[in-house]
């Protein structure tokens, strides 16, 4: 019996729209994947930020050089595998790459304990290995998002999963200090490693590399995903030689992203690394106050991140009909411009003889504002890779992350560059934030760049212009 393929396509479209309206995003399979990735980022940041707390127990306050070296070691490893991870994720799927990376960073985190007995070089090596493995995370997640999430849902999806960064950082700042006091600093790394391995087991069992590979996705949800996700490679089949690396490196759309990415990361990594030291040395904050002072910024980031993602997709894009590029630029400028303004206030604050001075409260509010307002950027330039090329989003993110990880090294070192002057450190960070905002405002784009490839490859789904039954394996 003959089947009217176009009629079937239209029927599936209507059904998919009803399914989307009738079931919440997080109750559907793509939403469940996003929640898994949120948990991933929480675990990742526990394993990343745990050293910021543990280092104060591992090395005395007088051992400043040792503290700086072990904190920076993570960032020496972080950029090394980014581009390769993006390409590998496109070829074999983000699930497999992310799963392997999670196992590696959980083992490397555990190795910090025996490495301490061998010397600082061994600790740095173990932390660099954690950095290499965690550097794989976002390129692999970009491949998963490109396959699973339609364009009109990407702001909220990216905001939800990146909220895990805040959750993980808060857990690290609070839980690691408690563990170190109760059971020794070694317990911090043991618990972090076990947590990462537990997540890897759950992810390996539940997740699928694409909706087509999942046996749980309904036909209606699959139709909705394929209709909106844009052009993808058929099974990520392009080899290294076929990927248009030159076009992407020279692309204005990508260059528009990488500059604010570097500028944003400078301020974010700076706060992540020096917050405990800043409050203790500059304001003489008591240990009992450190929990709320270091956690409040990331609690704010969590709220802002999720709220803005839903506003950007549900209100500005879908209801009010704003253009995608306008939303991306607005979110980027508000985020980086706001953070820069808070850094300028921080540079004016005097140091305190004790923790009861008023400047401590102002500093806490400004740091909270600088970090928290960064959550707006996740609906701005940070998700823009998926806009400019769903097909090569993992490679583009790997390229940008490679460069944008350098502030993790140099941002920490800037304190020694400026002879311990927090005033100069915050002034420089503010200047970078303003530069990134202006750059993206002038050059940012949101349309698919359709980078050309040498090899002729079929696509799983090439967007609305292709019938669903031909473009997706239903």
Phi, psi and omega in degrees: 000133183287143180246127176281100187294320180292322178295319178297320179298314180297321180296318179294323178298313179298315180298320181295320179297319178295321180295319180295318181290327187271343182232136180295154181305315185285347177274347180269168188297322179293327176292323178295323176297317179299320177295322175299319180289328173301313178298322177301312182291329175295313179296318180301316182284336170297314180289340180272314186271351183301327181291332179301329177270312185296330184298332179287342176265334183279324184229139182294162181300331180285344181270059183298318182299317180297318179298315181297317183296315182288328177291323181282339185302322178305317186282344172291326180274333189304319183277351193293325186251008188298308184292316178298322179296320178298315180291318180296320179297321179293329183276314187250355180103141182294331182298309184297316182295315181294322180296314179298317180298318181296320178296318181295315183288334176291319178292316181297324177297317179296327183292346177300327183297303177292333181296329182301324180289339181274338180130170184296330180297323181288322176297316179298321180295317179296318179291325176296323177295321174300318179297317179301312183293318181289337175296340179285338192304301188288322172301321178293319178293327177298320178296319178294317180294320179299324182280330191255333193246123175294159184303320185285356179244004189285328178298311182291321180297314181293323178295320180295310185290325179286344174298339176300332177300315180294316180299313180296319180295317178297316179298321180293315183295323181271307186291322183292322177296318178297314180298316182297321178289321186279322188228006181095156184297335180299327180296332179300313184283327177295312180296319179298318180294316179298319179299316180295319180292323178296318177297318181301320179296315180295316181296317180298328182278323190267317193280161173228152184291336181204162178297329178294330182274352181269138177270003185254349184279129178288162178298324180293316180292321178298319178297318179296317180296311184293326180295330188246356189272344179091187187284132178229155174289147173288106180059025178059041193283350183291132175275175181306318186289341183267341181288133183282065184303315182300316179300318184289318179297327182269354186293129177298324181297321179285317179299326178297331181276317191294327180293308176296333176298313178296314183295318179295313183297328179302309180292321183292312180294326178300311179295319182299324188270324190251000183306307181302316181295320181298311182291326182284315185277325186271328184238002180054040180295137179285156180302324181296338181268345188294328182301305182292325182295322183270339182270325184306318179301322184278335171294319177295318178302318180300315181293312182297315181306308183289319182297313183292325178300316179290322178295316183298315181280307189284325185258299186292316185277305189277322185268315183268348175073026176295150176288152182297320182293326177295318179296314181299317181292317180300312182295321180293315182294317178298319183292302184289320178296320178294316179298318178300321179295319178294322178296324178295324176292319180302324182294341183269352188280135178280160175284166185236150177278335176211173188280003183264004181282154183292336182297331179298317179295320178295317179298317179298319179294320181290318177296318177300317179294317182297317180284315184297318182291343175298339178298335179294331184294339181289345171257007179250239185295334188291333178262359187294338177302321182289335179284312189282342174190089175303328183292323184241027184297322181292320177294317180297319179293320177299318178299313182291318180296328178301313181285319185286353176277345181300326175301337176297328178276305188282333178297318178294319182291340183300334179296322177282328177302319183263023175056040177075011181275106178295331178300313180291322179299314182288328177296315180295318179298319179297318180299319179294319179299315179294322177299314180298320179296314181294321181299311183290324178300323182280325192242349187299143177227163179224357181276152177298127183279345178050057178301133184277145178239157181285316182279146178269112185241138174289166179236146175294319184204126184242028171090191189297335185286349180251138180297146186297323183289336177270326186274341182228150179273094184268000000 
